[in-house]
Coordinates of C-alpha atoms in Angstrom, one line a residue:
X10 CA 216.2 -20.6 68.1
X11 CA 213.4 -18.3 69.9
X12 CA 214.9 -14.9 71.4
X13 CA 215.1 -15.1 75.1
X14 CA 212.5 -13.9 77.4
X15 CA 214.3 -13.9 80.3
X16 CA 217.4 -11.7 81.4
X17 CA 220.5 -13.8 82.1
X18 CA 221.7 -13.9 85.3
X19 CA 225.6 -12.6 86.3
X20 CA 228.5 -14.6 87.2
X21 CA 231.7 -12.4 87.8
X22 CA 234.7 -13.6 87.7
X23 CA 237.7 -11.1 88.9
X24 CA 241.5 -11.0 88.1
X25 CA 243.9 -8.7 89.7
X26 CA 246.0 -9.3 86.2
X27 CA 245.8 -10.8 82.7
X28 CA 246.6 -10.0 79.6
X29 CA 242.9 -9.8 77.8
X30 CA 239.8 -10.0 79.4
X31 CA 238.5 -10.2 76.0
X32 CA 240.8 -13.3 75.1
X33 CA 240.0 -14.8 78.4
X34 CA 235.8 -14.9 78.0
X35 CA 236.2 -15.7 74.3
X36 CA 238.4 -18.8 75.0
X37 CA 235.7 -19.6 77.6
X38 CA 232.7 -18.7 75.8
X39 CA 234.4 -21.6 73.0
X40 CA 234.6 -23.9 76.1
X41 CA 230.8 -23.8 76.9
X42 CA 230.4 -20.5 79.3
X43 CA 226.5 -19.1 79.8
X44 CA 225.4 -15.8 79.3
X45 CA 225.8 -13.2 81.4
X46 CA 229.5 -14.8 82.5
X47 CA 231.5 -11.0 83.3
X48 CA 235.4 -11.1 83.1
X49 CA 236.6 -8.2 85.4
X50 CA 240.4 -7.3 85.5
X51 CA 242.5 -4.3 87.9
X52 CA 244.8 -4.8 85.0
X53 CA 245.7 -6.0 81.4
X54 CA 248.8 -6.5 80.2
X55 CA 247.6 -7.1 76.9
X56 CA 244.6 -5.1 76.4
X57 CA 242.8 -4.7 73.1
X58 CA 240.9 -1.9 71.3
X59 CA 239.5 -1.7 68.0
X60 CA 241.4 -2.3 64.9
X61 CA 243.9 -3.9 66.4
X62 CA 245.0 -1.0 68.5
X63 CA 246.0 -1.5 71.9
X64 CA 243.9 -0.9 75.2
X65 CA 246.2 0.8 77.9
X66 CA 244.6 0.6 81.8
X67 CA 246.1 2.2 84.8
X68 CA 244.7 -0.1 87.6
X69 CA 242.8 1.4 90.2
X70 CA 242.0 4.2 87.3
X71 CA 240.3 2.2 84.7
X72 CA 237.2 -0.1 84.3
X73 CA 238.3 -3.0 82.8
X74 CA 235.4 -6.0 81.9
X75 CA 234.0 -8.4 79.4
X76 CA 230.7 -9.2 79.4
X77 CA 229.4 -12.9 77.3
X78 CA 225.7 -12.9 75.9
X79 CA 224.0 -15.2 73.1
X80 CA 222.4 -14.4 70.3
X81 CA 220.2 -16.7 67.7
X82 CA 222.3 -17.8 64.4
X83 CA 221.5 -14.4 62.4
X84 CA 223.9 -12.1 62.2
X85 CA 221.8 -9.2 60.7
X86 CA 219.7 -9.1 64.1
X87 CA 223.8 -8.2 65.6
X88 CA 223.7 -5.2 63.5
X89 CA 224.5 -1.9 65.5
X90 CA 225.4 -3.8 68.6
X91 CA 228.5 -1.8 69.3
X92 CA 226.0 1.3 69.5
X93 CA 223.3 -0.1 71.8
X94 CA 226.2 -0.8 74.5
X95 CA 227.2 2.7 73.9
X96 CA 223.6 3.5 74.9
X97 CA 223.8 1.2 77.8
X98 CA 226.9 3.1 79.1
X99 CA 225.5 6.5 78.7
X100 CA 221.7 5.4 80.6
X101 CA 224.6 3.7 83.5
X102 CA 226.7 7.1 84.3
X103 CA 223.3 9.0 84.6
X104 CA 222.5 7.2 87.6
X105 CA 221.8 9.3 90.7
X106 CA 224.7 7.1 92.6
X107 CA 227.3 9.8 90.8
X108 CA 225.4 13.1 91.6
X109 CA 225.2 16.2 89.0
X110 CA 227.5 16.8 86.3
X111 CA 230.2 20.2 85.7
X112 CA 228.7 23.0 84.2
X113 CA 229.4 22.7 80.4
X114 CA 230.5 19.1 80.4
X115 CA 228.8 15.9 78.8
X116 CA 229.2 12.9 78.1
X117 CA 228.5 11.6 74.6
X118 CA 229.2 8.9 71.9
X119 CA 230.6 8.7 68.3
X120 CA 230.1 5.9 65.8
X121 CA 230.5 3.1 65.9
X122 CA 232.3 2.6 69.5
X123 CA 233.7 5.4 72.0
X124 CA 232.5 7.1 75.1
X125 CA 233.6 10.8 74.6
X126 CA 233.3 13.9 77.1
X127 CA 233.2 17.0 75.4
X128 CA 234.3 20.2 77.7
X129 CA 232.4 23.4 77.8
X130 CA 234.9 24.9 75.1
X131 CA 233.6 21.8 72.9
X132 CA 236.5 19.8 72.9
X133 CA 236.3 16.2 72.6
X134 CA 238.3 13.5 74.7
X135 CA 238.3 9.7 75.0
X136 CA 237.3 8.2 77.9
X137 CA 236.4 4.8 76.8
X138 CA 235.6 2.2 74.3
X139 CA 233.6 -0.8 73.3
X140 CA 235.4 -4.0 71.5
X141 CA 233.2 -6.7 70.4
X142 CA 234.1 -10.4 69.7
X143 CA 232.2 -13.9 68.8
X144 CA 232.2 -17.4 68.1
X145 CA 230.0 -19.6 66.8
X146 CA 229.2 -22.5 69.0
X147 CA 226.9 -25.5 70.0
X148 CA 224.1 -24.5 72.9
X149 CA 222.7 -26.7 75.2
X150 CA 220.0 -27.7 73.3
X151 CA 222.6 -28.6 70.3
X152 CA 221.4 -26.1 67.7
X153 CA 224.4 -23.4 66.8
X154 CA 224.4 -19.7 68.6
X155 CA 226.5 -16.9 68.4
X156 CA 228.5 -16.4 71.5
X157 CA 229.4 -12.3 71.4
X158 CA 232.0 -11.4 74.1
X159 CA 231.4 -7.3 74.8
X160 CA 234.8 -5.8 75.9
X161 CA 234.1 -2.5 77.9
X162 CA 237.1 0.1 79.1
X163 CA 236.1 3.3 80.7
X164 CA 239.1 5.7 81.9
X165 CA 237.3 6.3 85.3
X166 CA 239.5 8.4 87.5
X167 CA 242.5 10.8 85.8
X168 CA 245.6 8.9 84.9
X169 CA 248.8 10.9 83.9
X170 CA 250.1 7.4 82.7
X171 CA 247.5 7.1 80.4
X172 CA 247.8 10.8 79.1
X173 CA 251.4 10.7 78.7
X174 CA 251.2 7.4 76.7
X175 CA 248.2 7.9 74.4
X176 CA 249.3 10.9 71.5
X177 CA 247.6 10.3 68.7
X178 CA 244.1 11.5 70.2
X179 CA 243.5 13.4 73.5
X180 CA 242.0 11.2 76.0
X181 CA 239.9 12.3 79.5
X182 CA 238.7 10.8 82.9
X183 CA 234.8 10.2 83.2
X184 CA 235.5 11.8 86.4
X185 CA 236.4 15.1 85.0
X186 CA 232.4 15.6 83.7
X187 CA 231.1 15.1 87.6
X188 CA 230.9 17.5 90.8
X189 CA 231.8 15.0 92.8
X190 CA 233.9 13.0 90.2
X191 CA 236.0 11.6 93.1
X192 CA 233.5 8.9 93.7
X193 CA 233.6 7.4 90.2
X194 CA 236.4 4.6 91.4
X195 CA 235.7 1.5 89.3
X196 CA 234.4 -0.9 91.5
X197 CA 231.5 2.1 92.0
X198 CA 230.9 2.3 88.4
X199 CA 230.9 -1.5 87.4
X200 CA 227.7 -2.6 89.5
X201 CA 225.7 0.4 87.5
X202 CA 226.7 -0.7 84.2
X203 CA 226.5 -4.4 83.8
X204 CA 222.7 -3.6 85.2
X205 CA 222.2 -1.2 82.5
X206 CA 224.1 -3.9 80.0
X207 CA 221.7 -6.4 81.1
X208 CA 218.5 -4.3 80.4
X209 CA 219.6 -3.0 77.5
X210 CA 221.0 -6.6 75.3
X211 CA 218.0 -7.5 76.6
X212 CA 216.2 -4.9 75.0
X213 CA 218.4 -5.5 71.6
X214 CA 217.8 -9.1 71.6
X215 CA 214.0 -8.2 71.5
X216 CA 214.1 -5.3 69.5
X217 CA 217.4 -4.9 67.2
X218 CA 219.2 -1.4 67.5
X219 CA 215.9 0.1 66.1
X220 CA 214.2 0.2 69.5
X221 CA 217.4 1.9 70.9
X222 CA 218.3 4.3 67.7
X223 CA 216.6 7.5 69.1
X224 CA 218.5 7.2 72.2
X225 CA 221.5 6.7 70.4
X226 CA 221.1 9.5 68.8
X227 CA 220.3 11.6 71.7
X228 CA 223.7 10.7 73.2
X229 CA 225.5 11.3 69.5
X230 CA 228.0 14.1 70.1
X231 CA 229.3 14.3 66.3
X232 CA 225.6 15.0 64.7
X233 CA 226.2 17.7 62.0
X234 CA 230.2 17.1 61.8
X235 CA 232.0 17.0 58.8
X236 CA 234.0 13.7 58.7
X237 CA 236.6 11.8 57.0
X238 CA 235.9 8.1 56.4
X239 CA 239.4 6.1 55.3
X240 CA 240.3 2.6 55.7
X241 CA 243.5 1.1 56.2
X242 CA 244.8 5.2 56.0
X243 CA 243.4 5.3 53.1
X244 CA 240.7 8.1 52.6
X245 CA 237.0 6.6 51.1
X246 CA 234.5 9.6 51.7
X247 CA 233.9 13.0 53.2
X248 CA 231.1 14.1 53.8
X249 CA 228.3 15.6 57.2
X250 CA 227.6 13.0 59.4
X251 CA 223.8 12.7 59.7
X252 CA 223.1 10.1 62.4
X253 CA 222.6 6.6 61.4
X254 CA 220.0 4.6 60.1
X255 CA 217.9 1.6 62.1
X256 CA 220.5 -1.1 61.8
X257 CA 223.5 1.1 62.9
X258 CA 225.2 1.7 59.8
X259 CA 226.4 5.8 59.8
X260 CA 224.8 8.1 57.1
X261 CA 227.3 10.7 55.7
X262 CA 226.0 13.5 53.5
X263 CA 228.3 13.8 50.4
X264 CA 227.8 15.9 46.7
X265 CA 226.6 12.7 45.1
X266 CA 223.6 11.5 48.0
X267 CA 223.7 9.8 51.5
X268 CA 226.5 7.0 52.1
X269 CA 226.0 4.5 54.4
X270 CA 229.1 3.4 55.8
X271 CA 229.0 0.0 57.9
X272 CA 230.8 -0.7 61.1
X273 CA 234.0 -2.2 60.1
X274 CA 237.8 -1.6 59.4
X275 CA 237.2 2.2 59.2
X276 CA 238.6 5.4 60.6
X277 CA 236.2 8.2 61.7
X278 CA 238.5 11.9 61.9
X279 CA 236.7 15.3 61.8
X280 CA 237.8 17.1 58.7

């Protein structure tokens, strides 16, 4: 199947409330929904996060949406996709629309799918995440294709309810980073993120993650950090982060050499 040469137009469906935009759009993808379909919800009652976690959202404070994109049947071509989505979000947050950031604050990325806010004293808090799910299907031409649903959740404005409910990590709002943070409402952020995603996914389809590896590394907040990689609660290895490879694999320096960690059901924490 040839790579797409045109960027698919967006078709946005809005929900006041639903259980999960990813679940709904996956079902729509199986039924033949086209690339560029976007489901946006003001409220999710069963939002999903990575590794089976629940994604919490506060109506009016959190941007929650899912986008459908289609790729040829070549799983290797999808390596690094969650990292590419992170690049798209960082690009969107740099738009002039939102004005200058507060001194000492930086929005960046943590492998493989977290959006972080670093405050002036160097403390990181999670402000967003990406969840990617996919189904194999027959395209309109009868050939098999991979329909990928990209779920994005971003804490736009401060939410005391989310901060109170999340006890296993620090959380914050994107608005904390901007001098005019009050304007960073979900409905204002959505068009900027969608436009950036369209362009970045087109770049990814044409050149893979290798074409935007440098952009990801420039936004990477944990470069050089000492970390522990674990799976199902069991430690796998400790080491120092040395960036990512062109396929999106995390490079970790250990006493026995560089280990490559593939995105999957692994956890990443500083030690």
